[in-house]
PDB file of C-alpha atoms in Angstrom:
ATOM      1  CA  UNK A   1      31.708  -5.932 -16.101  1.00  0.00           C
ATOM      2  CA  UNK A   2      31.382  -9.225 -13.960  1.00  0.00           C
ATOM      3  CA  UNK A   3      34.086 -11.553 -13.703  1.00  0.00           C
ATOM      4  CA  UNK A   4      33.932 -14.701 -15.493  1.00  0.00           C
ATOM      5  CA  UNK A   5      34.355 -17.658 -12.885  1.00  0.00           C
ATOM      6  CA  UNK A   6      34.224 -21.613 -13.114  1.00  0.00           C
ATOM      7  CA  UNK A   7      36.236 -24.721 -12.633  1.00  0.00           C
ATOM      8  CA  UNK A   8      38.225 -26.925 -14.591  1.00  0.00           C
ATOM      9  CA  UNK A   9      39.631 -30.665 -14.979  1.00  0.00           C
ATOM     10  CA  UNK A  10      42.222 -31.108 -16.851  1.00  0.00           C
ATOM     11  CA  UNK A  11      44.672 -34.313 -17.529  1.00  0.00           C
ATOM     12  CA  UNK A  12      48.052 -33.836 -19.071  1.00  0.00           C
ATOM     13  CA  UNK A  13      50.244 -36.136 -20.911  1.00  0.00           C
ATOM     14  CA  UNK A  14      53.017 -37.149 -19.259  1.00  0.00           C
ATOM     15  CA  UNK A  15      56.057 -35.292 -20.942  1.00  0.00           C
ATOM     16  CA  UNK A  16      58.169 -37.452 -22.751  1.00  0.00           C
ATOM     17  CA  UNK A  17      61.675 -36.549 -23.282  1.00  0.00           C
ATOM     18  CA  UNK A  18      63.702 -38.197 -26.028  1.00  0.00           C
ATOM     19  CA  UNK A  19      66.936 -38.204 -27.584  1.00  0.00           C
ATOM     20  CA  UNK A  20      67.931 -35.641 -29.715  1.00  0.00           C
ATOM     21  CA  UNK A  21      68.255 -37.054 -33.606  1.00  0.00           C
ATOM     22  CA  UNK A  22      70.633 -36.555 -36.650  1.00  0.00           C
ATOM     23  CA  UNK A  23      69.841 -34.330 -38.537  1.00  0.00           C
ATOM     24  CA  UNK A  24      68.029 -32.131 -36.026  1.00  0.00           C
ATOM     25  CA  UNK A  25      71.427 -32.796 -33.686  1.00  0.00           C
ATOM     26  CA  UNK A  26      73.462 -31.051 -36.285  1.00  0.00           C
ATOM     27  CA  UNK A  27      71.275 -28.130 -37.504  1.00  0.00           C
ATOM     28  CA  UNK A  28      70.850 -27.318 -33.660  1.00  0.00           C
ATOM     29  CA  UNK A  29      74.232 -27.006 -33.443  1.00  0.00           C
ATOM     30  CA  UNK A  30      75.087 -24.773 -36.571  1.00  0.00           C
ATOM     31  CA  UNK A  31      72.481 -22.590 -35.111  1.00  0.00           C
ATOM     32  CA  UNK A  32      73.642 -22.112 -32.061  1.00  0.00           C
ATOM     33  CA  UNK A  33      76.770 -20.799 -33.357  1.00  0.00           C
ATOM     34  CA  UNK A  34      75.720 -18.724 -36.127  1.00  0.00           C
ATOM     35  CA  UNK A  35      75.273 -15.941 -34.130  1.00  0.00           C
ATOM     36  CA  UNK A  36      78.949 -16.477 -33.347  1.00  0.00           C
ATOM     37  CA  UNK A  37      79.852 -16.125 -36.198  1.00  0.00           C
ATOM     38  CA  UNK A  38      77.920 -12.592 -37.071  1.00  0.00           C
ATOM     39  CA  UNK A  39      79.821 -11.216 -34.118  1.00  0.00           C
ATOM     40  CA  UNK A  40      83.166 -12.269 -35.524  1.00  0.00           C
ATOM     41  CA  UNK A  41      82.586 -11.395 -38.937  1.00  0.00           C
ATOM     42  CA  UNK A  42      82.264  -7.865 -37.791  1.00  0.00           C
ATOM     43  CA  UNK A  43      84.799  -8.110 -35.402  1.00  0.00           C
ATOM     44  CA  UNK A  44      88.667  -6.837 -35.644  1.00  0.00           C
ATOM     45  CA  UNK A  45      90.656  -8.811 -38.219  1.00  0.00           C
ATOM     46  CA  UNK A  46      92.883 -10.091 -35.441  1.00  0.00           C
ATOM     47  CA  UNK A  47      89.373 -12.112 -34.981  1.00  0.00           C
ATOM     48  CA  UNK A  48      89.553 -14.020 -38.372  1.00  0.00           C
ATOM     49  CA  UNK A  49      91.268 -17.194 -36.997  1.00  0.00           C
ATOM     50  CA  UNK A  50      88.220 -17.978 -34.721  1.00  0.00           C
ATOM     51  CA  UNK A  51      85.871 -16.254 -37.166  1.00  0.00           C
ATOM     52  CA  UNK A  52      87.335 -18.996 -39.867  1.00  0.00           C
ATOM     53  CA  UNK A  53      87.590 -22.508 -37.106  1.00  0.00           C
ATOM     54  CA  UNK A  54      83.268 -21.286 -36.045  1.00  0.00           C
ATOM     55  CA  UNK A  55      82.241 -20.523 -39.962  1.00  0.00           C
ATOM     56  CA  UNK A  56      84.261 -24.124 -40.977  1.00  0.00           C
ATOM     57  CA  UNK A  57      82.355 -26.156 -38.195  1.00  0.00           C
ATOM     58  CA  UNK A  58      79.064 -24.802 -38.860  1.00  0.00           C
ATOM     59  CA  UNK A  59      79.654 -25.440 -42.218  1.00  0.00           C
ATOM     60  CA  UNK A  60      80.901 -29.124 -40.930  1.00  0.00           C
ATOM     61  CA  UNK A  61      77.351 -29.608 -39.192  1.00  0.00           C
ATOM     62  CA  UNK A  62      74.990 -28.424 -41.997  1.00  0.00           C
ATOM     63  CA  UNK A  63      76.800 -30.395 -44.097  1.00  0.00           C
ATOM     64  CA  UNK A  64      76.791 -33.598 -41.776  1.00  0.00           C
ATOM     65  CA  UNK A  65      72.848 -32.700 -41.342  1.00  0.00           C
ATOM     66  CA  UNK A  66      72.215 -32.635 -45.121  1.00  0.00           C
ATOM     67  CA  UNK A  67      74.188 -36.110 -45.082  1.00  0.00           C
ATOM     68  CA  UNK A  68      71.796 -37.476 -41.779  1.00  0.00           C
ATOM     69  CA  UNK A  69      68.520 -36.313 -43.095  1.00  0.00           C
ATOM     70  CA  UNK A  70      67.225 -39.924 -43.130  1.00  0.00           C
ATOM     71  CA  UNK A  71      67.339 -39.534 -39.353  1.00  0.00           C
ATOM     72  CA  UNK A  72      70.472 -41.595 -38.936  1.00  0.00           C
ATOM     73  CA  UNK A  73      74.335 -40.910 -39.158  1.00  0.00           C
ATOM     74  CA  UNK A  74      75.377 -44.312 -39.255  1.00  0.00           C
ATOM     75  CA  UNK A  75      76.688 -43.448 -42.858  1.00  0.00           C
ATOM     76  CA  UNK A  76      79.140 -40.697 -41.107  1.00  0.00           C
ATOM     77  CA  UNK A  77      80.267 -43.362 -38.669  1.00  0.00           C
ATOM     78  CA  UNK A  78      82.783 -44.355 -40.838  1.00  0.00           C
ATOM     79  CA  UNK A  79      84.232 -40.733 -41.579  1.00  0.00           C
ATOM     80  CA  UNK A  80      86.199 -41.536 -38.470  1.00  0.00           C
ATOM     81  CA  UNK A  81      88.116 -44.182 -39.837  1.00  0.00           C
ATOM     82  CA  UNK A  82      88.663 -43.030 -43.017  1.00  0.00           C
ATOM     83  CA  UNK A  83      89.663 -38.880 -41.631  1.00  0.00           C
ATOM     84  CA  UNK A  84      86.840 -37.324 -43.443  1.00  0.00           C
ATOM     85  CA  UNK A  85      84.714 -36.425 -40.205  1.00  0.00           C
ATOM     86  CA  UNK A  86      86.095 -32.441 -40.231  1.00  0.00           C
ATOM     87  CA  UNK A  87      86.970 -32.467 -44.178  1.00  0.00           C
ATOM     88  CA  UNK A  88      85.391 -30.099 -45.333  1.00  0.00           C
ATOM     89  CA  UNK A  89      85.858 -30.605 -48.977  1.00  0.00           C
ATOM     90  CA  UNK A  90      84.922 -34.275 -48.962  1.00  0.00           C
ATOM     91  CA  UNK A  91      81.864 -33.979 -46.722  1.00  0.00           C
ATOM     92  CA  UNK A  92      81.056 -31.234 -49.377  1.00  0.00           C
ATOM     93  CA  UNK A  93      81.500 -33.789 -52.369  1.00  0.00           C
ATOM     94  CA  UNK A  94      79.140 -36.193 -50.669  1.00  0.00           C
ATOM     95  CA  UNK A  95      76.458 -33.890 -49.939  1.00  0.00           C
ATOM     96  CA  UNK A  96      76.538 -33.144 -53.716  1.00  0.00           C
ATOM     97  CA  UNK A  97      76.733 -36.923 -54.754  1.00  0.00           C
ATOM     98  CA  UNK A  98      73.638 -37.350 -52.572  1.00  0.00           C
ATOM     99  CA  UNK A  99      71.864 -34.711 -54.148  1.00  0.00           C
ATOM    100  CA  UNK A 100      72.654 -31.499 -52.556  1.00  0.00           C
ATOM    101  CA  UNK A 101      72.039 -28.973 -55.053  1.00  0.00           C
ATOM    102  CA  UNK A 102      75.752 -27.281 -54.920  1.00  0.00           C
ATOM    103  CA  UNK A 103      78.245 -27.208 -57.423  1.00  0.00           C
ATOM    104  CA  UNK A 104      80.260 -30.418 -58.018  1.00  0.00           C
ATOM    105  CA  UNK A 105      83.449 -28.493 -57.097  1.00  0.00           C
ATOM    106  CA  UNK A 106      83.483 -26.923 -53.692  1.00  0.00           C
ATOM    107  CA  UNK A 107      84.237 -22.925 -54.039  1.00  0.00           C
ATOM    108  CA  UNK A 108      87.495 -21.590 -52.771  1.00  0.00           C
ATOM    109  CA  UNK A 109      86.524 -20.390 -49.530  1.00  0.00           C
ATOM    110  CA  UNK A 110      85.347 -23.896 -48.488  1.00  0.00           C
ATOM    111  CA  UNK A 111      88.891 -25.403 -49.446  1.00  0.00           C
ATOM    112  CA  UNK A 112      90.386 -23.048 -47.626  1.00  0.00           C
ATOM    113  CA  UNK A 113      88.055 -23.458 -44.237  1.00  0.00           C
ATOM    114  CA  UNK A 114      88.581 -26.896 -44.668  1.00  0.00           C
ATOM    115  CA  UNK A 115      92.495 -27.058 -44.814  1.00  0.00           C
ATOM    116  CA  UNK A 116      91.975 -24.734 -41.433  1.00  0.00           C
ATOM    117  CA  UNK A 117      89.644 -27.410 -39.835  1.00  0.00           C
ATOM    118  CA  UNK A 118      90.283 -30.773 -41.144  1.00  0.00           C
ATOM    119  CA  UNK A 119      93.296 -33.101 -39.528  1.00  0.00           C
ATOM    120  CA  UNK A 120      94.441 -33.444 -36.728  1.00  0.00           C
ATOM    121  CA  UNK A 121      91.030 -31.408 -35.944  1.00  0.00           C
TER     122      UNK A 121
END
């Protein structure tokens, strides 16, 4: 079999680097530590402090993306002032009054992560 030979021109695009966006900020970030969480989930229960502080913030940041999916988190701006930014259970109700399809009241284990991550968090 011959070889193939030849030449080529080609142009590329200068790369173009831009900021990283709501919600693609926060899913990045709850993806990045879901494997974190996998490993603590199976690991001793001495683990289940840090198991519950990862689970609660990806939780946090899916949440938060759901929330940003317009592209913008100038609506979560104001979770500073008002100490919702790491509540778990109100970021929960909002995602529901904006349409997320979960259940009006946020399940146990969701209170509970939240009273673990919320203020002074």
């Amino acid at each position: 079999m011959e070889p193939i030979t030849g030449s080529s021109n080609v142009t590329l695009d200068p790369v173009r680097n831009a900021p990283a966006t709501p919600p693609h900020t926060y899913l990045g970030v709850a993806e990045s530590m879901i494997p974190g969480v996998k490993v603590l989930a199976d690991a001793p229960p001495a683990c289940a402090p840090a198991l519950a502080l990862v689970a609660a913030h990806v939780l946090e940041c899916l949440l938060k993306a759901y929330l940003s999916r317009d592209g913008s988190d100038d609506g979560l701006k104001t979770l500073k002032e008002n100490a919702i930014r790491h509540n778990l259970e109100k970021l929960w109700a909002m995602a529901h009054s904006q349409g997320l399809q979960i259940s009006e009241q946020p399940p146990d284990w969701v209170v509970t992560l939240s009273r673990l991550h919320k203020n002074p968090y």
